[in-house]
mmCIF file of C-alpha atoms in Angstrom:
data_model
loop_
_atom_site.group_PDB
_atom_site.id
_atom_site.type_symbol
_atom_site.label_atom_id
_atom_site.label_comp_id
_atom_site.label_asym_id
_atom_site.label_seq_id
_atom_site.Cartn_x
_atom_site.Cartn_y
_atom_site.Cartn_z
ATOM 1 C CA UNK A 1 -50.828 -39.710 -45.065
ATOM 2 C CA UNK A 2 -49.271 -42.424 -47.470
ATOM 3 C CA UNK A 3 -51.264 -45.046 -45.797
ATOM 4 C CA UNK A 4 -54.121 -43.132 -46.504
ATOM 5 C CA UNK A 5 -53.958 -42.846 -50.432
ATOM 6 C CA UNK A 6 -52.732 -46.434 -50.189
ATOM 7 C CA UNK A 7 -55.898 -47.698 -48.269
ATOM 8 C CA UNK A 8 -58.910 -45.678 -49.141
ATOM 9 C CA UNK A 9 -61.114 -47.435 -46.498
ATOM 10 C CA UNK A 10 -58.119 -46.610 -43.802
ATOM 11 C CA UNK A 11 -59.418 -45.425 -40.943
ATOM 12 C CA UNK A 12 -57.171 -43.276 -37.997
ATOM 13 C CA UNK A 13 -57.412 -42.482 -34.674
ATOM 14 C CA UNK A 14 -55.598 -40.581 -32.892
ATOM 15 C CA UNK A 15 -54.979 -40.946 -28.662
ATOM 16 C CA UNK A 16 -53.742 -38.452 -27.144
ATOM 17 C CA UNK A 17 -51.842 -38.246 -23.594
ATOM 18 C CA UNK A 18 -52.137 -42.134 -23.527
ATOM 19 C CA UNK A 19 -50.917 -43.794 -20.538
ATOM 20 C CA UNK A 20 -48.695 -47.092 -21.479
ATOM 21 C CA UNK A 21 -49.990 -48.336 -18.022
ATOM 22 C CA UNK A 22 -53.617 -49.145 -19.053
ATOM 23 C CA UNK A 23 -52.013 -51.640 -22.115
ATOM 24 C CA UNK A 24 -50.764 -53.788 -18.464
ATOM 25 C CA UNK A 25 -54.685 -54.739 -17.746
ATOM 26 C CA UNK A 26 -55.862 -57.999 -19.286
ATOM 27 C CA UNK A 27 -58.254 -57.181 -22.036
ATOM 28 C CA UNK A 28 -56.049 -54.804 -24.448
ATOM 29 C CA UNK A 29 -59.191 -54.473 -26.540
ATOM 30 C CA UNK A 30 -60.926 -52.677 -24.035
ATOM 31 C CA UNK A 31 -58.452 -50.481 -23.502
ATOM 32 C CA UNK A 32 -57.906 -48.716 -26.593
ATOM 33 C CA UNK A 33 -61.371 -48.585 -27.240
ATOM 34 C CA UNK A 34 -62.241 -46.769 -23.612
ATOM 35 C CA UNK A 35 -58.610 -44.484 -24.996
ATOM 36 C CA UNK A 36 -60.675 -43.562 -28.478
ATOM 37 C CA UNK A 37 -63.851 -42.671 -26.842
ATOM 38 C CA UNK A 38 -65.845 -43.864 -29.662
ATOM 39 C CA UNK A 39 -69.406 -44.244 -30.414
ATOM 40 C CA UNK A 40 -71.290 -47.503 -30.454
ATOM 41 C CA UNK A 41 -70.853 -48.081 -34.185
ATOM 42 C CA UNK A 42 -67.324 -47.198 -33.988
ATOM 43 C CA UNK A 43 -66.579 -49.657 -31.787
ATOM 44 C CA UNK A 44 -68.678 -52.175 -33.607
ATOM 45 C CA UNK A 45 -66.204 -51.713 -36.651
ATOM 46 C CA UNK A 46 -63.020 -51.633 -34.246
ATOM 47 C CA UNK A 47 -63.561 -55.126 -32.800
ATOM 48 C CA UNK A 48 -64.666 -56.384 -35.972
ATOM 49 C CA UNK A 49 -61.132 -54.532 -37.675
ATOM 50 C CA UNK A 50 -59.418 -55.628 -34.126
ATOM 51 C CA UNK A 51 -60.644 -59.491 -35.148
ATOM 52 C CA UNK A 52 -59.199 -59.746 -38.257
ATOM 53 C CA UNK A 53 -56.046 -58.283 -37.760
ATOM 54 C CA UNK A 54 -56.542 -55.537 -39.504
ATOM 55 C CA UNK A 55 -55.669 -52.515 -36.830
ATOM 56 C CA UNK A 56 -52.059 -51.430 -36.810
ATOM 57 C CA UNK A 57 -51.526 -49.415 -33.088
ATOM 58 C CA UNK A 58 -48.279 -46.577 -33.868
ATOM 59 C CA UNK A 59 -47.175 -45.735 -30.212
ATOM 60 C CA UNK A 60 -44.815 -42.377 -30.252
ATOM 61 C CA UNK A 61 -42.765 -40.530 -28.223
ATOM 62 C CA UNK A 62 -42.650 -43.917 -25.500
ATOM 63 C CA UNK A 63 -39.605 -41.499 -23.399
ATOM 64 C CA UNK A 64 -42.132 -39.096 -22.587
ATOM 65 C CA UNK A 65 -44.524 -41.048 -20.911
ATOM 66 C CA UNK A 66 -44.533 -40.631 -16.948
ATOM 67 C CA UNK A 67 -42.844 -44.014 -16.616
ATOM 68 C CA UNK A 68 -40.157 -45.845 -15.002
ATOM 69 C CA UNK A 69 -37.592 -48.127 -17.404
ATOM 70 C CA UNK A 70 -39.096 -50.965 -15.543
ATOM 71 C CA UNK A 71 -42.949 -50.267 -15.718
ATOM 72 C CA UNK A 72 -41.861 -49.219 -19.944
ATOM 73 C CA UNK A 73 -40.107 -52.474 -19.859
ATOM 74 C CA UNK A 74 -43.272 -54.168 -18.453
ATOM 75 C CA UNK A 75 -46.026 -52.359 -20.433
ATOM 76 C CA UNK A 76 -44.272 -53.628 -23.979
ATOM 77 C CA UNK A 77 -44.572 -56.842 -22.470
ATOM 78 C CA UNK A 78 -47.554 -56.965 -22.107
ATOM 79 C CA UNK A 79 -48.230 -55.766 -25.107
ATOM 80 C CA UNK A 80 -46.107 -58.140 -26.764
ATOM 81 C CA UNK A 81 -47.960 -61.259 -24.932
ATOM 82 C CA UNK A 82 -51.363 -59.857 -26.054
ATOM 83 C CA UNK A 83 -50.112 -59.591 -29.503
ATOM 84 C CA UNK A 84 -49.655 -63.741 -29.646
ATOM 85 C CA UNK A 85 -52.574 -64.005 -29.995
ATOM 86 C CA UNK A 86 -53.822 -61.731 -32.403
ATOM 87 C CA UNK A 87 -52.948 -60.463 -35.707
ATOM 88 C CA UNK A 88 -52.290 -56.741 -35.881
ATOM 89 C CA UNK A 89 -49.047 -55.017 -35.992
ATOM 90 C CA UNK A 90 -47.403 -52.493 -33.372
ATOM 91 C CA UNK A 91 -44.869 -49.696 -34.403
ATOM 92 C CA UNK A 92 -43.032 -48.053 -31.762
ATOM 93 C CA UNK A 93 -40.911 -44.719 -32.359
ATOM 94 C CA UNK A 94 -38.571 -44.035 -29.364
ATOM 95 C CA UNK A 95 -35.589 -42.243 -28.732
ATOM 96 C CA UNK A 96 -31.944 -44.306 -29.055
ATOM 97 C CA UNK A 97 -30.987 -44.809 -26.061
ATOM 98 C CA UNK A 98 -34.698 -47.418 -25.448
ATOM 99 C CA UNK A 99 -33.406 -48.953 -28.738
ATOM 100 C CA UNK A 100 -31.766 -52.467 -27.158
ATOM 101 C CA UNK A 101 -34.855 -52.240 -24.814
ATOM 102 C CA UNK A 102 -37.024 -53.096 -27.289
ATOM 103 C CA UNK A 103 -35.055 -54.887 -29.283
ATOM 104 C CA UNK A 104 -34.730 -57.392 -26.300
ATOM 105 C CA UNK A 105 -38.700 -57.714 -25.980
ATOM 106 C CA UNK A 106 -39.490 -58.020 -29.836
ATOM 107 C CA UNK A 107 -36.123 -59.575 -31.070
ATOM 108 C CA UNK A 108 -36.324 -57.806 -34.407
ATOM 109 C CA UNK A 109 -34.064 -55.212 -35.757
ATOM 110 C CA UNK A 110 -35.350 -51.528 -35.819
ATOM 111 C CA UNK A 111 -35.903 -48.941 -38.440
ATOM 112 C CA UNK A 112 -33.805 -45.906 -38.183
ATOM 113 C CA UNK A 113 -35.564 -42.375 -38.519
ATOM 114 C CA UNK A 114 -33.173 -39.856 -40.175
ATOM 115 C CA UNK A 115 -33.112 -36.113 -39.137
ATOM 116 C CA UNK A 116 -35.738 -34.097 -41.678
ATOM 117 C CA UNK A 117 -33.626 -32.675 -44.469
ATOM 118 C CA UNK A 118 -33.640 -29.048 -45.555
ATOM 119 C CA UNK A 119 -35.922 -29.735 -48.115
ATOM 120 C CA UNK A 120 -38.516 -31.425 -45.935
ATOM 121 C CA UNK A 121 -38.614 -28.978 -43.809
ATOM 122 C CA UNK A 122 -39.524 -26.389 -46.228
ATOM 123 C CA UNK A 123 -42.173 -29.173 -47.516
ATOM 124 C CA UNK A 124 -43.642 -29.170 -44.314
ATOM 125 C CA UNK A 125 -43.762 -25.261 -42.692
ATOM 126 C CA UNK A 126 -45.621 -24.555 -46.556
ATOM 127 C CA UNK A 127 -48.318 -27.544 -45.664
ATOM 128 C CA UNK A 128 -48.435 -26.231 -41.727
ATOM 129 C CA UNK A 129 -48.791 -22.367 -43.039
ATOM 130 C CA UNK A 130 -51.196 -23.341 -46.160
ATOM 131 C CA UNK A 131 -54.119 -23.242 -43.233
ATOM 132 C CA UNK A 132 -53.316 -19.596 -42.711
ATOM 133 C CA UNK A 133 -54.289 -16.445 -44.884
ATOM 134 C CA UNK A 134 -51.064 -16.085 -46.181
ATOM 135 C CA UNK A 135 -50.184 -16.017 -49.953
ATOM 136 C CA UNK A 136 -48.338 -18.666 -51.448
ATOM 137 C CA UNK A 137 -45.454 -17.136 -51.996
ATOM 138 C CA UNK A 138 -45.109 -15.287 -49.033
ATOM 139 C CA UNK A 139 -45.152 -18.494 -47.479
ATOM 140 C CA UNK A 140 -42.953 -19.914 -49.637
ATOM 141 C CA UNK A 141 -39.854 -17.274 -48.978
ATOM 142 C CA UNK A 142 -41.065 -17.502 -45.080
ATOM 143 C CA UNK A 143 -40.392 -21.410 -45.200
ATOM 144 C CA UNK A 144 -37.307 -20.703 -46.938
ATOM 145 C CA UNK A 145 -35.817 -17.916 -44.502
ATOM 146 C CA UNK A 146 -36.929 -20.094 -41.381
ATOM 147 C CA UNK A 147 -34.942 -23.043 -42.756
ATOM 148 C CA UNK A 148 -31.717 -20.971 -43.834
ATOM 149 C CA UNK A 149 -31.447 -19.500 -40.468
ATOM 150 C CA UNK A 150 -32.947 -22.823 -38.352
ATOM 151 C CA UNK A 151 -31.996 -25.748 -40.187
ATOM 152 C CA UNK A 152 -29.758 -27.347 -37.414
ATOM 153 C CA UNK A 153 -32.963 -26.833 -35.141
ATOM 154 C CA UNK A 154 -35.731 -27.989 -37.168
ATOM 155 C CA UNK A 155 -34.374 -32.019 -37.859
ATOM 156 C CA UNK A 156 -36.274 -33.215 -35.450
ATOM 157 C CA UNK A 157 -40.073 -33.402 -36.192
ATOM 158 C CA UNK A 158 -41.210 -31.923 -32.618
ATOM 159 C CA UNK A 159 -39.160 -29.021 -32.562
ATOM 160 C CA UNK A 160 -40.110 -28.374 -36.412
ATOM 161 C CA UNK A 161 -43.655 -28.869 -35.547
ATOM 162 C CA UNK A 162 -42.716 -26.506 -32.570
ATOM 163 C CA UNK A 163 -41.213 -23.558 -34.641
ATOM 164 C CA UNK A 164 -44.088 -24.067 -37.325
ATOM 165 C CA UNK A 165 -46.367 -23.205 -34.580
ATOM 166 C CA UNK A 166 -44.410 -20.208 -33.409
ATOM 167 C CA UNK A 167 -43.957 -18.543 -36.234
ATOM 168 C CA UNK A 168 -47.368 -18.677 -38.444
ATOM 169 C CA UNK A 169 -48.035 -15.820 -36.675
ATOM 170 C CA UNK A 170 -44.698 -13.883 -37.749
ATOM 171 C CA UNK A 171 -44.857 -14.306 -41.504
ATOM 172 C CA UNK A 172 -43.848 -11.302 -42.950
ATOM 173 C CA UNK A 173 -42.028 -10.251 -46.101
ATOM 174 C CA UNK A 174 -39.848 -8.942 -43.048
ATOM 175 C CA UNK A 175 -39.347 -12.165 -41.336
ATOM 176 C CA UNK A 176 -35.675 -12.621 -43.111
ATOM 177 C CA UNK A 177 -34.175 -8.990 -41.147
ATOM 178 C CA UNK A 178 -35.772 -10.488 -37.381
ATOM 179 C CA UNK A 179 -34.826 -13.747 -37.299
ATOM 180 C CA UNK A 180 -31.106 -13.536 -38.581
ATOM 181 C CA UNK A 181 -30.372 -11.494 -35.454
ATOM 182 C CA UNK A 182 -31.780 -14.536 -33.087
ATOM 183 C CA UNK A 183 -28.961 -16.041 -31.087
ATOM 184 C CA UNK A 184 -28.920 -19.845 -29.466
ATOM 185 C CA UNK A 185 -30.764 -18.261 -26.189
ATOM 186 C CA UNK A 186 -33.286 -17.253 -28.574
ATOM 187 C CA UNK A 187 -34.015 -20.017 -30.792
ATOM 188 C CA UNK A 188 -33.797 -22.306 -27.232
ATOM 189 C CA UNK A 189 -36.275 -19.762 -25.339
ATOM 190 C CA UNK A 190 -38.742 -20.602 -28.425
ATOM 191 C CA UNK A 191 -38.920 -24.074 -28.123
ATOM 192 C CA UNK A 192 -38.904 -23.771 -24.561
ATOM 193 C CA UNK A 193 -41.752 -21.816 -24.848
ATOM 194 C CA UNK A 194 -43.868 -24.827 -26.871
ATOM 195 C CA UNK A 195 -42.726 -27.437 -25.280
ATOM 196 C CA UNK A 196 -44.690 -25.963 -22.510
ATOM 197 C CA UNK A 197 -47.939 -24.447 -23.812
ATOM 198 C CA UNK A 198 -49.412 -26.813 -23.611
ATOM 199 C CA UNK A 199 -49.390 -27.287 -19.458
ATOM 200 C CA UNK A 200 -50.238 -24.784 -16.349
ATOM 201 C CA UNK A 201 -48.027 -23.319 -13.662
ATOM 202 C CA UNK A 202 -44.930 -22.810 -16.599
ATOM 203 C CA UNK A 203 -43.363 -20.269 -14.253
ATOM 204 C CA UNK A 204 -43.419 -22.609 -11.814
ATOM 205 C CA UNK A 205 -42.111 -26.040 -13.985
ATOM 206 C CA UNK A 206 -39.390 -23.108 -14.866
ATOM 207 C CA UNK A 207 -38.177 -22.848 -11.802
ATOM 208 C CA UNK A 208 -38.273 -26.595 -11.349
ATOM 209 C CA UNK A 209 -36.163 -27.280 -14.358
ATOM 210 C CA UNK A 210 -33.422 -24.765 -13.246
ATOM 211 C CA UNK A 211 -32.945 -26.874 -10.117
ATOM 212 C CA UNK A 212 -32.663 -30.246 -12.150
ATOM 213 C CA UNK A 213 -30.462 -28.541 -14.100
ATOM 214 C CA UNK A 214 -28.423 -26.668 -11.066
ATOM 215 C CA UNK A 215 -27.841 -30.532 -9.469
ATOM 216 C CA UNK A 216 -26.061 -31.808 -12.110
ATOM 217 C CA UNK A 217 -23.320 -29.451 -11.191
ATOM 218 C CA UNK A 218 -23.623 -28.156 -7.852
ATOM 219 C CA UNK A 219 -25.136 -30.961 -4.712
ATOM 220 C CA UNK A 220 -26.005 -28.524 -2.101
ATOM 221 C CA UNK A 221 -28.277 -26.404 -4.700
ATOM 222 C CA UNK A 222 -27.240 -22.554 -3.624
ATOM 223 C CA UNK A 223 -29.942 -22.778 -0.901
ATOM 224 C CA UNK A 224 -32.732 -23.704 -2.813
ATOM 225 C CA UNK A 225 -35.379 -27.191 -2.553
ATOM 226 C CA UNK A 226 -34.999 -29.849 -4.451
ATOM 227 C CA UNK A 227 -38.808 -31.143 -6.172
ATOM 228 C CA UNK A 228 -40.499 -34.266 -5.493
ATOM 229 C CA UNK A 229 -40.049 -36.827 -7.718
ATOM 230 C CA UNK A 230 -44.032 -36.414 -8.285
ATOM 231 C CA UNK A 231 -43.438 -33.102 -9.894
ATOM 232 C CA UNK A 232 -40.586 -34.200 -11.743
ATOM 233 C CA UNK A 233 -42.734 -36.542 -13.223
ATOM 234 C CA UNK A 234 -45.703 -34.020 -14.264
ATOM 235 C CA UNK A 235 -43.126 -32.269 -16.301
ATOM 236 C CA UNK A 236 -41.433 -35.996 -18.589
ATOM 237 C CA UNK A 237 -44.968 -35.444 -20.994
ATOM 238 C CA UNK A 238 -43.411 -31.790 -22.232
ATOM 239 C CA UNK A 239 -40.743 -34.071 -23.217
ATOM 240 C CA UNK A 240 -38.150 -31.742 -21.764
ATOM 241 C CA UNK A 241 -36.809 -34.366 -19.246
ATOM 242 C CA UNK A 242 -37.094 -38.478 -18.914
ATOM 243 C CA UNK A 243 -35.561 -41.418 -17.593
ATOM 244 C CA UNK A 244 -32.805 -42.441 -18.374
ATOM 245 C CA UNK A 245 -31.560 -46.170 -18.457
ATOM 246 C CA UNK A 246 -29.644 -45.710 -14.736
ATOM 247 C CA UNK A 247 -33.924 -44.454 -13.591
ATOM 248 C CA UNK A 248 -33.111 -41.438 -13.053
ATOM 249 C CA UNK A 249 -34.991 -38.648 -14.640
ATOM 250 C CA UNK A 250 -32.459 -36.257 -16.943
ATOM 251 C CA UNK A 251 -32.899 -33.766 -19.593
ATOM 252 C CA UNK A 252 -33.479 -35.480 -22.702
ATOM 253 C CA UNK A 253 -30.596 -33.196 -24.653
ATOM 254 C CA UNK A 254 -27.633 -31.513 -23.694
ATOM 255 C CA UNK A 255 -27.941 -27.912 -24.829
ATOM 256 C CA UNK A 256 -31.621 -27.959 -22.693
ATOM 257 C CA UNK A 257 -29.717 -28.665 -19.352
ATOM 258 C CA UNK A 258 -27.404 -26.179 -20.413
ATOM 259 C CA UNK A 259 -30.031 -23.528 -21.535
ATOM 260 C CA UNK A 260 -31.970 -24.107 -17.657
ATOM 261 C CA UNK A 261 -28.581 -24.139 -16.333
ATOM 262 C CA UNK A 262 -27.280 -20.674 -17.885
ATOM 263 C CA UNK A 263 -30.823 -19.393 -16.550
ATOM 264 C CA UNK A 264 -30.145 -20.014 -13.058
ATOM 265 C CA UNK A 265 -26.866 -18.932 -13.286
ATOM 266 C CA UNK A 266 -27.571 -15.604 -14.878
ATOM 267 C CA UNK A 267 -30.159 -14.698 -12.169
ATOM 268 C CA UNK A 268 -28.394 -15.683 -9.139
ATOM 269 C CA UNK A 269 -26.013 -12.634 -10.807
ATOM 270 C CA UNK A 270 -28.250 -10.378 -9.229
ATOM 271 C CA UNK A 271 -27.892 -9.410 -5.166
ATOM 272 C CA UNK A 272 -31.562 -9.879 -4.786
ATOM 273 C CA UNK A 273 -32.499 -12.974 -5.867
ATOM 274 C CA UNK A 274 -28.673 -14.932 -4.102
ATOM 275 C CA UNK A 275 -28.901 -15.395 -0.308
ATOM 276 C CA UNK A 276 -25.352 -13.812 1.308
ATOM 277 C CA UNK A 277 -24.667 -17.729 2.653
ATOM 278 C CA UNK A 278 -24.793 -18.930 -1.013
ATOM 279 C CA UNK A 279 -22.580 -16.154 -2.439
ATOM 280 C CA UNK A 280 -19.041 -17.984 -1.521
ATOM 281 C CA UNK A 281 -20.646 -21.395 -3.165
ATOM 282 C CA UNK A 282 -21.642 -19.446 -6.378
ATOM 283 C CA UNK A 283 -18.786 -17.820 -7.294
ATOM 284 C CA UNK A 284 -17.213 -20.969 -7.119
ATOM 285 C CA UNK A 285 -19.661 -22.827 -9.219
ATOM 286 C CA UNK A 286 -19.152 -19.888 -11.550
ATOM 287 C CA UNK A 287 -15.307 -20.364 -12.225
ATOM 288 C CA UNK A 288 -16.315 -23.371 -12.871
ATOM 289 C CA UNK A 289 -18.877 -22.938 -15.596
ATOM 290 C CA UNK A 290 -16.009 -20.342 -17.193
ATOM 291 C CA UNK A 291 -13.170 -22.794 -16.637
ATOM 292 C CA UNK A 292 -14.669 -26.373 -17.147
ATOM 293 C CA UNK A 293 -13.975 -27.026 -21.133
ATOM 294 C CA UNK A 294 -17.279 -29.389 -20.558
ATOM 295 C CA UNK A 295 -19.844 -26.218 -20.180
ATOM 296 C CA UNK A 296 -18.907 -25.054 -23.107
ATOM 297 C CA UNK A 297 -22.785 -25.069 -23.914
ATOM 298 C CA UNK A 298 -23.744 -23.542 -21.206
ATOM 299 C CA UNK A 299 -20.395 -20.573 -21.740
ATOM 300 C CA UNK A 300 -22.319 -19.987 -25.112
ATOM 301 C CA UNK A 301 -26.063 -19.282 -23.329
ATOM 302 C CA UNK A 302 -24.538 -16.975 -20.802
ATOM 303 C CA UNK A 303 -22.885 -15.283 -23.919
ATOM 304 C CA UNK A 304 -25.821 -14.519 -25.287
ATOM 305 C CA UNK A 305 -27.748 -13.945 -21.898
ATOM 306 C CA UNK A 306 -25.287 -10.820 -21.631
ATOM 307 C CA UNK A 307 -25.839 -9.484 -25.123
ATOM 308 C CA UNK A 308 -29.520 -9.556 -24.258
ATOM 309 C CA UNK A 309 -29.314 -7.471 -20.927
ATOM 310 C CA UNK A 310 -26.127 -5.546 -21.451
ATOM 311 C CA UNK A 311 -26.572 -3.677 -18.290
ATOM 312 C CA UNK A 312 -26.772 -6.541 -15.881
ATOM 313 C CA UNK A 313 -22.715 -5.995 -14.848
ATOM 314 C CA UNK A 314 -23.744 -2.515 -13.196
ATOM 315 C CA UNK A 315 -26.180 -4.259 -10.538
ATOM 316 C CA UNK A 316 -24.215 -7.234 -9.052
ATOM 317 C CA UNK A 317 -23.076 -7.965 -5.677
ATOM 318 C CA UNK A 318 -20.556 -10.399 -6.599
ATOM 319 C CA UNK A 319 -16.880 -9.467 -7.259
ATOM 320 C CA UNK A 320 -14.058 -12.275 -8.413
ATOM 321 C CA UNK A 321 -10.566 -12.401 -9.250
ATOM 322 C CA UNK A 322 -9.839 -14.141 -12.682
ATOM 323 C CA UNK A 323 -7.344 -16.075 -14.027
ATOM 324 C CA UNK A 324 -5.866 -15.167 -17.237
ATOM 325 C CA UNK A 325 -7.369 -19.193 -18.256
ATOM 326 C CA UNK A 326 -10.704 -17.297 -17.890
ATOM 327 C CA UNK A 327 -10.474 -15.018 -20.011
ATOM 328 C CA UNK A 328 -8.491 -17.459 -22.988
ATOM 329 C CA UNK A 329 -11.171 -19.834 -22.696
ATOM 330 C CA UNK A 330 -13.372 -17.074 -23.294
ATOM 331 C CA UNK A 331 -11.667 -15.464 -26.704
ATOM 332 C CA UNK A 332 -11.148 -18.861 -27.698
ATOM 333 C CA UNK A 333 -14.572 -19.528 -27.884
ATOM 334 C CA UNK A 334 -15.580 -15.984 -29.340
ATOM 335 C CA UNK A 335 -17.777 -15.147 -26.018
ATOM 336 C CA UNK A 336 -16.925 -11.855 -26.420
ATOM 337 C CA UNK A 337 -19.551 -10.458 -24.069
ATOM 338 C CA UNK A 338 -19.308 -12.929 -21.305
ATOM 339 C CA UNK A 339 -15.490 -11.512 -21.495
ATOM 340 C CA UNK A 340 -16.599 -8.149 -21.216
ATOM 341 C CA UNK A 341 -18.801 -8.663 -18.396
ATOM 342 C CA UNK A 342 -15.981 -10.809 -16.988
ATOM 343 C CA UNK A 343 -13.927 -7.645 -16.870
ATOM 344 C CA UNK A 344 -16.138 -5.840 -15.618
ATOM 345 C CA UNK A 345 -16.425 -7.826 -11.888
ATOM 346 C CA UNK A 346 -12.832 -7.308 -11.950
ATOM 347 C CA UNK A 347 -12.819 -3.160 -12.448
ATOM 348 C CA UNK A 348 -15.352 -2.895 -9.776
#
């Protein structure tokens, strides 16, 4: 928007779902034209501007393309190779773990984006919701309310957008009374719903992500089948998983991994879900989750699961014997519902 204000003759085109592999082909000019799907007149203007170095490329969310780290590295190198013969500018947005890769290719120091301040979050929400039919006063009040309760989850632009999209149909004077009771689990359910909103087979994707989270802690996967690479690659554009520097797929943040891990653990507490032959393995896994300090986020999500499903313990098949250490962990972390649930298991 600032660019448009500075240059009245500026022409901006968006390329959705761009595949960087196309940039490995010979003629970058022709590739971009194909991706833009522009008419003959626009094509003429683009080629003219391109030849004069009046074209700027912004490549965003590079970690969300279905490319291995090596393929991404080769694609960006090819982009730089073409740039030697032209004056166009390239801006590449990426997560911090890819910074060294681009520094090595372009030999420049990067700009670093700071998280959105609460003031910027409110400004974005107000401008986003102006497209609705609600009054300015209500929009202003709802924007301030959402930031009050969700500020930590709105610092990242994509998450701010997902939350704005979700709540645009829920704007009301009673919004505060509704969202002040939202747990960490509720907030991530909204985010995951947003991440998956553009895809098909959400249930299948959800199951795949649960198994991927399980693999980080349980090699045998409780008898579940690990998805093949082709299915995993199809999920990368959602932004939930990405390739790490070790060339392995992983979750884009620890909270998302813990969210899906807590979901599969909670669901497997039902006797109808877990095969008898895997019960002992599950008991060991569950005990590890409750006692290992590194899994404190998973425990927070599990606690929220029991807040949401208070009658769950009555239907369980598994029986556990816990030491005082387990309850000390849960009490110290103020996980009351998870503590009560495990007391019920002992009494069974």
